[in-house]
mmCIF file of C-alpha atoms in Angstrom:
data_model
loop_
_atom_site.group_PDB
_atom_site.id
_atom_site.type_symbol
_atom_site.label_atom_id
_atom_site.label_comp_id
_atom_site.label_asym_id
_atom_site.label_seq_id
_atom_site.Cartn_x
_atom_site.Cartn_y
_atom_site.Cartn_z
ATOM 1 C CA UNK A 1 44.621 47.555 -36.165
ATOM 2 C CA UNK A 2 42.081 48.256 -33.835
ATOM 3 C CA UNK A 3 44.779 49.124 -31.202
ATOM 4 C CA UNK A 4 45.814 51.572 -33.118
ATOM 5 C CA UNK A 5 42.372 53.291 -34.274
ATOM 6 C CA UNK A 6 42.017 53.733 -30.001
ATOM 7 C CA UNK A 7 45.047 55.651 -30.125
ATOM 8 C CA UNK A 8 44.107 58.321 -32.693
ATOM 9 C CA UNK A 9 40.211 58.448 -31.593
ATOM 10 C CA UNK A 10 41.088 58.003 -27.944
ATOM 11 C CA UNK A 11 38.079 55.896 -27.476
ATOM 12 C CA UNK A 12 37.148 51.978 -29.182
ATOM 13 C CA UNK A 13 35.752 51.041 -31.825
ATOM 14 C CA UNK A 14 34.353 47.575 -32.460
ATOM 15 C CA UNK A 15 35.270 45.664 -36.071
ATOM 16 C CA UNK A 16 31.303 45.169 -36.371
ATOM 17 C CA UNK A 17 30.945 49.518 -36.311
ATOM 18 C CA UNK A 18 33.793 50.264 -38.799
ATOM 19 C CA UNK A 19 32.959 47.556 -41.088
ATOM 20 C CA UNK A 20 29.489 48.250 -41.100
ATOM 21 C CA UNK A 21 30.202 51.512 -42.026
ATOM 22 C CA UNK A 22 33.233 50.879 -44.217
ATOM 23 C CA UNK A 23 31.798 47.959 -45.933
ATOM 24 C CA UNK A 24 28.593 47.189 -45.509
ATOM 25 C CA UNK A 25 28.395 44.124 -43.672
ATOM 26 C CA UNK A 26 27.892 43.027 -40.203
ATOM 27 C CA UNK A 27 30.042 40.334 -38.133
ATOM 28 C CA UNK A 28 27.468 36.982 -37.949
ATOM 29 C CA UNK A 29 27.708 36.868 -34.225
ATOM 30 C CA UNK A 30 29.794 37.955 -30.932
ATOM 31 C CA UNK A 31 32.362 36.716 -28.861
ATOM 32 C CA UNK A 32 30.271 35.681 -26.303
ATOM 33 C CA UNK A 33 28.053 33.805 -28.309
ATOM 34 C CA UNK A 34 31.349 31.890 -29.587
ATOM 35 C CA UNK A 35 31.078 31.385 -25.808
ATOM 36 C CA UNK A 36 28.053 29.373 -25.424
ATOM 37 C CA UNK A 37 28.867 27.516 -28.558
ATOM 38 C CA UNK A 38 31.608 26.437 -26.859
ATOM 39 C CA UNK A 39 30.207 25.280 -23.952
ATOM 40 C CA UNK A 40 27.000 23.515 -25.878
ATOM 41 C CA UNK A 41 30.543 21.642 -28.365
ATOM 42 C CA UNK A 42 29.237 23.875 -31.450
ATOM 43 C CA UNK A 43 32.503 23.640 -32.946
ATOM 44 C CA UNK A 44 31.538 24.028 -36.380
ATOM 45 C CA UNK A 45 29.518 27.237 -35.641
ATOM 46 C CA UNK A 46 32.828 28.468 -33.667
ATOM 47 C CA UNK A 47 35.339 27.929 -36.737
ATOM 48 C CA UNK A 48 32.246 29.721 -39.118
ATOM 49 C CA UNK A 49 32.361 32.638 -36.409
ATOM 50 C CA UNK A 50 36.085 32.458 -36.692
ATOM 51 C CA UNK A 51 37.135 32.424 -40.266
ATOM 52 C CA UNK A 52 34.238 35.419 -40.900
ATOM 53 C CA UNK A 53 35.661 37.426 -38.265
ATOM 54 C CA UNK A 54 39.483 36.819 -39.774
ATOM 55 C CA UNK A 55 37.872 38.147 -43.102
ATOM 56 C CA UNK A 56 36.155 41.253 -41.924
ATOM 57 C CA UNK A 57 39.347 42.339 -40.192
ATOM 58 C CA UNK A 58 41.476 41.338 -43.456
ATOM 59 C CA UNK A 59 38.861 43.356 -45.448
ATOM 60 C CA UNK A 60 39.008 46.365 -43.329
ATOM 61 C CA UNK A 61 42.480 46.480 -43.041
ATOM 62 C CA UNK A 62 42.824 45.905 -46.661
ATOM 63 C CA UNK A 63 40.377 48.761 -47.257
ATOM 64 C CA UNK A 64 42.129 51.233 -44.623
ATOM 65 C CA UNK A 65 45.700 50.737 -46.651
ATOM 66 C CA UNK A 66 44.111 51.150 -49.687
ATOM 67 C CA UNK A 67 41.984 54.246 -48.922
ATOM 68 C CA UNK A 68 44.188 55.331 -46.470
ATOM 69 C CA UNK A 69 40.772 55.855 -44.326
ATOM 70 C CA UNK A 70 38.028 53.858 -42.409
ATOM 71 C CA UNK A 71 34.785 54.689 -42.063
ATOM 72 C CA UNK A 72 32.428 54.104 -38.210
ATOM 73 C CA UNK A 73 29.675 55.228 -36.319
ATOM 74 C CA UNK A 74 29.609 56.738 -33.268
ATOM 75 C CA UNK A 75 27.335 56.581 -30.557
ATOM 76 C CA UNK A 76 25.156 59.193 -31.872
ATOM 77 C CA UNK A 77 24.576 56.815 -35.400
ATOM 78 C CA UNK A 78 26.910 59.660 -37.462
ATOM 79 C CA UNK A 79 28.800 58.009 -39.418
ATOM 80 C CA UNK A 80 32.943 59.532 -39.257
ATOM 81 C CA UNK A 81 36.241 59.223 -40.948
ATOM 82 C CA UNK A 82 39.332 58.472 -38.921
ATOM 83 C CA UNK A 83 42.337 58.200 -41.299
ATOM 84 C CA UNK A 84 44.579 55.406 -41.265
ATOM 85 C CA UNK A 85 48.098 55.152 -42.032
ATOM 86 C CA UNK A 86 48.588 51.219 -42.619
#
């Protein structure tokens, strides 16, 4: 999904940017935090993070499929829309 958006926009978007602008939800953490949790043996935190990440990805995909577009915020803070074809 993110690869297809990058092809269309010619730059990379984060899942968090899309989820915040499209659905009003944020990821619970970031990938680097998951690495720290792993090193600390905090497997439950990693599992929760991954499950929520997958849920957000699914919701974003479903929104795009239903509405044929997604929203994102550019580096200047402006909310923009991009058409999707899935």
